[in-house]
Short mmCIF file of C-alpha atoms in Angstrom, two decimals:
data_model
loop_
_atom_site.label_atom_id
_atom_site.label_comp_id
_atom_site.label_asym_id
_atom_site.label_seq_id
_atom_site.Cartn_x
_atom_site.Cartn_y
_atom_site.Cartn_z
CA UNK A 1 -39.11 22.83 -53.98
CA UNK A 2 -35.57 24.12 -52.80
CA UNK A 3 -34.21 22.62 -49.61
CA UNK A 4 -32.31 25.69 -47.32
CA UNK A 5 -29.74 24.40 -44.41
CA UNK A 6 -31.41 26.17 -41.03
CA UNK A 7 -29.43 28.84 -39.31
CA UNK A 8 -26.65 27.56 -36.92
CA UNK A 9 -27.35 30.44 -34.71
CA UNK A 10 -28.22 29.36 -30.94
CA UNK A 11 -29.76 33.16 -30.13
CA UNK A 12 -31.33 35.67 -32.15
CA UNK A 13 -29.11 38.56 -30.22
CA UNK A 14 -25.94 37.12 -31.16
CA UNK A 15 -23.85 39.52 -32.63
CA UNK A 16 -22.08 39.03 -35.94
CA UNK A 17 -18.99 41.43 -36.95
CA UNK A 18 -18.44 41.88 -40.18
CA UNK A 19 -15.44 43.62 -42.17
CA UNK A 20 -12.29 43.14 -44.43
CA UNK A 21 -8.99 41.08 -43.63
CA UNK A 22 -5.72 42.02 -44.36
CA UNK A 23 -6.17 40.50 -47.77
CA UNK A 24 -9.12 42.92 -48.52
CA UNK A 25 -11.68 39.76 -48.49
CA UNK A 26 -14.90 40.17 -46.16
CA UNK A 27 -15.47 38.51 -43.37
CA UNK A 28 -18.21 37.74 -41.25
CA UNK A 29 -18.17 36.30 -37.73
CA UNK A 30 -20.38 35.70 -34.69
CA UNK A 31 -18.99 36.86 -31.90
CA UNK A 32 -17.73 33.95 -29.80
CA UNK A 33 -16.78 31.85 -33.10
CA UNK A 34 -19.86 29.49 -33.70
CA UNK A 35 -20.12 30.58 -37.36
CA UNK A 36 -18.26 32.58 -40.07
CA UNK A 37 -16.89 33.04 -43.50
CA UNK A 38 -14.96 34.76 -46.27
CA UNK A 39 -17.08 36.96 -48.51
CA UNK A 40 -16.08 38.71 -52.45
CA UNK A 41 -18.55 41.56 -51.26
CA UNK A 42 -19.89 43.31 -48.30
CA UNK A 43 -23.34 42.43 -49.79
CA UNK A 44 -22.31 38.80 -49.49
CA UNK A 45 -20.97 39.37 -46.15
CA UNK A 46 -24.26 41.03 -44.42
CA UNK A 47 -26.27 38.59 -46.41
CA UNK A 48 -25.06 35.80 -44.62
CA UNK A 49 -24.94 37.27 -41.28
CA UNK A 50 -28.82 38.09 -41.61
CA UNK A 51 -29.09 34.58 -42.45
CA UNK A 52 -27.32 33.18 -39.49
CA UNK A 53 -28.47 35.30 -37.16
CA UNK A 54 -31.93 35.22 -37.96
CA UNK A 55 -32.61 38.52 -39.74
CA UNK A 56 -31.52 40.82 -37.14
CA UNK A 57 -29.67 43.75 -38.93
CA UNK A 58 -29.74 45.60 -35.26
CA UNK A 59 -27.03 42.92 -34.31
CA UNK A 60 -24.77 43.11 -37.48
CA UNK A 61 -21.62 45.27 -36.36
CA UNK A 62 -19.32 46.21 -39.46
CA UNK A 63 -15.60 46.79 -38.39
CA UNK A 64 -13.42 50.01 -39.30
CA UNK A 65 -10.55 47.80 -38.36
CA UNK A 66 -9.11 44.29 -39.71
CA UNK A 67 -11.09 41.09 -38.99
CA UNK A 68 -9.47 38.04 -39.88
CA UNK A 69 -11.75 34.57 -39.23
CA UNK A 70 -11.35 32.82 -36.32
CA UNK A 71 -12.88 29.11 -36.76
CA UNK A 72 -10.44 27.86 -33.85
CA UNK A 73 -13.00 28.94 -31.12
CA UNK A 74 -15.09 26.91 -29.13
CA UNK A 75 -18.96 27.66 -28.63
CA UNK A 76 -18.02 29.36 -25.17
CA UNK A 77 -15.75 31.41 -27.16
CA UNK A 78 -12.70 29.86 -25.95
CA UNK A 79 -9.58 29.15 -28.21
CA UNK A 80 -9.33 25.68 -28.91
CA UNK A 81 -5.77 23.88 -29.01
CA UNK A 82 -3.99 23.34 -32.16
CA UNK A 83 -1.42 20.74 -32.59
CA UNK A 84 2.10 22.16 -33.85
#
């Protein structure tokens, strides 16, 4: 039996953005920064987004502009303060 980690999403209607960052890597990130990651291919970014959002392909948005992975947001969308 293979153990699979449950999705970290909080709502099936969460929007997940995918696109490339300035280094050409594929990024998938939930709109409020709850989860996200870097991927070597578009297919892997989509696969991850589908897993995390409960297989809701209609809530995945591919951006035509660059997107950078930002894991510094709190669950309510507020950017956390980082020590300098």
